[in-house]
Amino acid sequence: MTVPTGPSSAPVLVVGTVAFDSIETPFGHAERILGGSATYVGLAARFLTAPVRLCAVVGRDFPDDYVGLLEERGLDLDGLVRDPDGDTFFWAGRYHYDLNQRDTLATHLNVLAGFEPEIPPSYRDSRVLCLGNLDPAVQLAVLDQVEGPDGAGPDLVVLDTMNFWIEQTPEGLREVLRRVDVLIINDAEARQLAGEPNLIRAARLIRAMGPETLVIKKGEHGALLFANETVFSAPAYPLEDLHDPTGAGDTFLGGFAGHLARLGRYDAEAMKQAVVVGSALASFVVEAFGPERLLDLTPGAVEERVMAFHRLSAIPEGLLVVSE
Amino acid sequence: MTVPTGPSSAPVLVVGTVAFDSIETPFGHAERILGGSATYVGLAARFLTAPVRLCAVVGRDFPDDYVGLLEERGLDLDGLVRDPDGDTFFWAGRYHYDLNQRDTLATHLNVLAGFEPEIPPSYRDSRVLCLGNLDPAVQLAVLDQVEGPDGAGPDLVVLDTMNFWIEQTPEGLREVLRRVDVLIINDAEARQLAGEPNLIRAARLIRAMGPETLVIKKGEHGALLFANETVFSAPAYPLEDLHDPTGAGDTFLGGFAGHLARLGRYDAEAMKQAVVVGSALASFVVEAFGPERLLDLTPGAVEERVMAFHRLSAIPEGLLVVSE
């Protein structure tokens, strides 16, 4: 396929997991399908920009078919390492009827346990760095290696994390937070990280920890962006049939970072658009199991979905309360 | 004060409760303050349109000061009946720390128990009818009495209800639903009424019960409008300090209906604006206890808040995913 790159297209580096996922939802199940944060981030970002560079580890059991599938979608896999001494990271989860809740059934770190990412020299000039959900210690090691275009580091660092790291490695996470530009988390994680139930207050507290920009994902309620003095509220695409929420957050991150890389602009207005692009891509991924929808999606379908977000949230002109 | 009426300004009739509320929140408490659905709906609607006609019952203990306070805000009180044989409806509630949850501490129906509303002849030509939260049997009795401008009934009927009536009087509620144009409920009530966790599906099921238009209020997550084939998502105003959510839903209804009455238009585009006006007014009322903020608000402040909603949700122009 032709990767629709834009005027700037800064190189994007994605560090995260490439994994096997086993997923149960009330609507079906899937065994050992392709998963992992880097997979979703990369598969989403490649709709917007190129090159999209992946850094992750897989085990001896990872099929060449899956590698080929990522390669065919135009992802740069120079940093995809195969560890011959272990198995690929495996996650199994079961979603409840309302899909907002899930139980983790198994987490086998396998080769991820000893993962010390080495960023290939060809990746080091990346301008946009996506740190997918990983141990903060690993995220820090990556931050130390990415030189950016002029040795002063990447232009933009976007971070994802989760409740596990908020609870288990708060110190490491705080250190990472001081070094990133954008944090993308869900509402429950934001409340937990800040220790504050009001999301607007929580946002202020989290931004004081380091990230100048914060995106709070709220699932069926859309997303909030806090950038400079700006708050932006993006709707969720109204879906009647959600089949599998796995990877929606990573897909959002990929679309968000990909749009910014494509523009080569990181201001609040660009960030608002990026939230919409991320939301649009995430709205596709939940329509099928695993990354299936991301594999066959056409750029035209993405464009159409982005336009639907415009229609969904545009307030008709001429709204005046006070009489002229 | 000058009531800022618009080009059309169809007469609005509000039927609901006028009550004493005792409210506890983590931020303070207030005893026997002015409350009730008709109070909030009327105090909100009068920013948009005139006349705003109230129909409700109070008891022998209701102070003239409170009556004067409603009168001074330009509300038509011909339909505010004083029942000398009983006390005014009283509600007491306690909000939890996160303010999304509350416990009802007391509900004394008092004069409301025997309330059989008689719509004054001067009210019967009302074009917009707001049915505040009340027993469906009472709502039906009102529907039978309002003739509208030409005897064919009001141009628009807007209904509020709550979980109590969904559970206790499902048959009566179903009958009311068949006769209203717009239903405004919160997300938990929508899920309960439809028996369906997915809000988009729930909306479809509820609209099949009668109301062509449905608004689902989601508190800190904004509101969804379903009208014709249109879905519209309005953001919530980002508030750090919510003091008391009491009356926010009724205030929304008043702003929504008041805007439509002012325009004299009931199409989907007008409804989208109405959702924003309702959201803006509701965002004020939660800033203080009871209806306090609604009493002293200036039209200019309302206008400014409406503009903030525009800024909050506007997607910057020129967002294209596919390269030109």
Short mmCIF file of C-alpha atoms in Angstrom, two decimals, chain A residues 86-291:
data_model
loop_
_atom_site.label_atom_id
_atom_site.label_comp_id
_atom_site.label_asym_id
_atom_site.label_seq_id
_atom_site.Cartn_x
_atom_site.Cartn_y
_atom_site.Cartn_z
CA GLY A 86 12.46 -17.72 25.33
CA ASP A 87 8.86 -17.37 24.31
CA THR A 88 7.01 -14.26 23.21
CA PHE A 89 5.20 -12.10 25.77
CA PHE A 90 1.70 -13.51 26.27
CA TRP A 91 -1.39 -11.82 27.68
CA ALA A 92 -4.85 -13.28 28.19
CA GLY A 93 -7.91 -11.31 29.25
CA ARG A 94 -11.64 -11.59 29.54
CA TYR A 95 -13.96 -8.62 29.01
CA HIS A 96 -17.26 -8.26 30.83
CA TYR A 97 -20.60 -7.64 29.23
CA ASP A 98 -20.24 -3.85 29.35
CA LEU A 99 -16.68 -4.05 27.92
CA ASN A 100 -15.45 -1.30 30.24
CA GLN A 101 -14.28 -3.93 32.69
CA ARG A 102 -11.86 -6.73 32.11
CA ASP A 103 -10.06 -9.42 34.07
CA THR A 104 -6.50 -10.35 33.26
CA LEU A 105 -6.36 -14.14 33.08
CA ALA A 106 -2.65 -14.52 32.39
CA THR A 107 0.45 -12.37 31.92
CA HIS A 108 3.53 -14.33 30.89
CA LEU A 109 6.36 -11.83 30.48
CA ASN A 110 8.67 -14.47 28.93
CA VAL A 111 11.33 -12.69 26.83
CA LEU A 112 10.02 -9.32 27.98
CA ALA A 113 11.38 -10.00 31.47
CA GLY A 114 14.97 -9.52 30.38
CA PHE A 115 14.30 -6.96 27.65
CA GLU A 116 17.00 -4.30 27.50
CA PRO A 117 16.16 -2.39 24.36
CA GLU A 118 19.03 -1.37 22.17
CA ILE A 119 17.97 1.31 19.75
CA PRO A 120 19.52 0.62 16.33
CA PRO A 121 21.79 3.43 15.07
CA SER A 122 19.44 3.95 12.12
CA TYR A 123 16.62 4.79 14.60
CA ARG A 124 18.48 7.27 16.78
CA ASP A 125 17.60 10.39 14.81
CA SER A 126 13.85 9.81 15.32
CA ARG A 127 11.93 13.03 15.90
CA VAL A 128 8.85 11.56 17.56
CA LEU A 129 9.27 8.89 20.23
CA CYS A 130 6.31 6.76 21.33
CA LEU A 131 6.92 4.98 24.60
CA GLY A 132 4.30 2.25 24.75
CA ASN A 133 3.21 0.66 27.99
CA LEU A 134 6.37 -0.91 29.48
CA ASP A 135 8.39 -0.96 32.69
CA PRO A 136 9.45 2.66 33.39
CA ALA A 137 13.07 1.43 33.73
CA VAL A 138 12.94 0.27 30.11
CA GLN A 139 11.33 3.53 29.03
CA LEU A 140 14.17 5.44 30.72
CA ALA A 141 16.78 3.32 28.97
CA VAL A 142 15.18 4.20 25.63
CA LEU A 143 15.08 7.92 26.46
CA ASP A 144 18.84 7.78 27.08
CA GLN A 145 19.51 6.35 23.63
CA VAL A 146 17.37 8.41 21.27
CA GLU A 147 19.46 11.33 20.07
CA GLY A 148 16.94 13.04 17.82
CA PRO A 149 17.88 14.87 14.63
CA ASP A 150 20.53 17.11 16.23
CA GLY A 151 21.65 15.19 19.31
CA ALA A 152 19.33 17.13 21.64
CA GLY A 153 16.80 14.34 21.87
CA PRO A 154 13.54 13.80 20.00
CA ASP A 155 11.23 16.71 19.19
CA LEU A 156 8.35 15.02 20.98
CA VAL A 157 8.11 12.16 23.48
CA VAL A 158 4.68 10.57 23.97
CA LEU A 159 4.18 8.21 26.88
CA ASP A 160 1.66 5.54 27.75
CA THR A 161 1.53 3.74 31.07
CA MET A 162 -0.99 1.79 33.16
CA ASN A 163 -2.22 1.17 36.69
CA PHE A 164 0.32 -1.62 37.22
CA TRP A 165 3.27 0.78 36.94
CA ILE A 166 1.47 3.53 38.88
CA GLU A 167 1.16 1.06 41.75
CA GLN A 168 4.35 -1.01 41.46
CA THR A 169 7.04 1.40 40.28
CA PRO A 170 5.87 4.90 41.27
CA GLU A 171 9.44 6.27 41.56
CA GLY A 172 10.51 5.06 38.14
CA LEU A 173 7.32 6.36 36.59
CA ARG A 174 7.84 9.79 38.18
CA GLU A 175 11.31 9.91 36.65
CA VAL A 176 9.93 9.08 33.19
CA LEU A 177 7.16 11.66 33.59
CA ARG A 178 9.74 14.39 34.12
CA ARG A 179 11.20 13.61 30.70
CA VAL A 180 8.16 13.32 28.44
CA ASP A 181 6.13 15.92 26.56
CA VAL A 182 2.80 14.14 26.32
CA LEU A 183 1.20 11.59 28.63
CA ILE A 184 -1.78 9.60 27.36
CA ILE A 185 -3.73 7.67 30.00
CA ASN A 186 -7.32 6.70 30.73
CA ASP A 187 -9.55 8.42 33.27
CA ALA A 188 -9.19 5.78 35.98
CA GLU A 189 -5.39 5.93 35.66
CA ALA A 190 -5.46 9.74 35.79
CA ARG A 191 -7.48 9.69 39.00
CA GLN A 192 -5.16 7.08 40.48
CA LEU A 193 -1.94 8.82 39.46
CA ALA A 194 -3.12 12.16 40.86
CA GLY A 195 -5.01 10.78 43.86
CA GLU A 196 -7.87 13.09 42.93
CA PRO A 197 -11.36 12.18 41.65
CA ASN A 198 -12.02 15.43 39.76
CA LEU A 199 -10.43 14.96 36.32
CA ILE A 200 -9.74 18.66 35.77
CA ARG A 201 -7.87 18.92 39.06
CA ALA A 202 -6.17 15.59 38.39
CA ALA A 203 -4.96 16.95 35.05
CA ARG A 204 -3.38 19.95 36.74
CA LEU A 205 -1.61 17.75 39.29
CA ILE A 206 -0.31 15.35 36.64
CA ARG A 207 1.00 18.11 34.40
CA ALA A 208 2.92 19.46 37.40
CA MET A 209 4.76 16.10 37.41
CA GLY A 210 6.32 16.83 34.03
CA PRO A 211 4.25 16.29 30.90
CA GLU A 212 3.29 19.65 29.45
CA THR A 213 0.49 18.00 27.51
CA LEU A 214 -1.95 15.44 28.87
CA VAL A 215 -4.56 13.37 27.09
CA ILE A 216 -7.17 11.57 29.19
CA LYS A 217 -8.98 8.82 27.31
CA LYS A 218 -12.52 8.17 28.56
CA GLY A 219 -13.61 5.27 26.34
CA GLU A 220 -17.24 5.73 25.30
CA HIS A 221 -17.08 9.31 26.63
CA GLY A 222 -14.32 10.49 24.30
CA ALA A 223 -11.07 12.16 25.32
CA LEU A 224 -9.82 15.33 26.98
CA LEU A 225 -6.71 17.20 25.89
CA PHE A 226 -4.88 19.60 28.19
CA ALA A 227 -2.26 21.64 26.31
CA ASN A 228 -0.98 25.06 27.34
CA GLU A 229 -4.01 26.93 28.69
CA THR A 230 -6.27 24.95 26.37
CA VAL A 231 -8.76 22.24 27.22
CA PHE A 232 -10.21 20.32 24.28
CA SER A 233 -12.97 17.76 24.50
CA ALA A 234 -13.25 15.18 21.71
CA PRO A 235 -16.35 13.01 21.42
CA ALA A 236 -16.35 9.25 21.10
CA TYR A 237 -17.63 7.79 17.86
CA PRO A 238 -21.09 6.36 18.58
CA LEU A 239 -20.69 2.60 18.19
CA GLU A 240 -23.45 0.09 18.69
CA ASP A 241 -21.23 -2.92 18.23
CA LEU A 242 -17.97 -3.03 20.10
CA HIS A 243 -16.37 -6.41 19.75
CA ASP A 244 -13.01 -6.09 21.45
CA PRO A 245 -11.49 -3.03 23.13
CA THR A 246 -7.97 -4.55 23.13
CA GLY A 247 -5.44 -2.16 21.65
CA ALA A 248 -7.79 0.82 21.43
CA GLY A 249 -5.55 2.93 23.67
CA ASP A 250 -2.38 2.03 21.75
CA THR A 251 -4.13 2.70 18.46
CA PHE A 252 -5.13 6.13 19.77
CA LEU A 253 -1.50 6.83 20.64
CA GLY A 254 -0.33 5.74 17.19
CA GLY A 255 -2.84 7.93 15.41
CA PHE A 256 -2.10 10.87 17.72
CA ALA A 257 1.68 10.69 17.35
CA GLY A 258 1.47 9.86 13.65
CA HIS A 259 -0.59 12.95 12.91
CA LEU A 260 1.85 15.21 14.75
CA ALA A 261 4.82 13.61 13.01
CA ARG A 262 3.15 14.12 9.67
CA LEU A 263 2.53 17.81 10.40
CA GLY A 264 5.90 18.29 12.07
CA ARG A 265 4.02 20.63 14.40
CA TYR A 266 3.42 20.13 18.09
CA ASP A 267 1.26 23.12 19.04
CA ALA A 268 -2.12 22.92 20.78
CA GLU A 269 -4.11 23.21 17.54
CA ALA A 270 -2.18 20.33 15.98
CA MET A 271 -2.68 18.33 19.20
CA LYS A 272 -6.47 18.83 18.99
CA GLN A 273 -6.48 17.39 15.48
CA ALA A 274 -4.22 14.58 16.65
CA VAL A 275 -6.73 13.64 19.37
CA VAL A 276 -9.43 13.35 16.71
CA VAL A 277 -7.24 11.23 14.43
CA GLY A 278 -6.33 8.97 17.36
CA SER A 279 -9.99 8.67 18.35
CA ALA A 280 -11.02 7.87 14.78
CA LEU A 281 -8.47 5.07 14.42
CA ALA A 282 -9.33 3.67 17.86
CA SER A 283 -13.01 3.60 16.88
CA PHE A 284 -12.16 1.14 14.12
CA VAL A 285 -10.02 -1.22 16.12
CA VAL A 286 -12.79 -2.06 18.60
CA GLU A 287 -15.05 -3.22 15.76
CA ALA A 288 -13.20 -6.54 15.41
CA PHE A 289 -10.90 -8.83 17.37
CA GLY A 290 -7.29 -7.79 17.88
CA PRO A 291 -5.69 -5.58 15.24
#
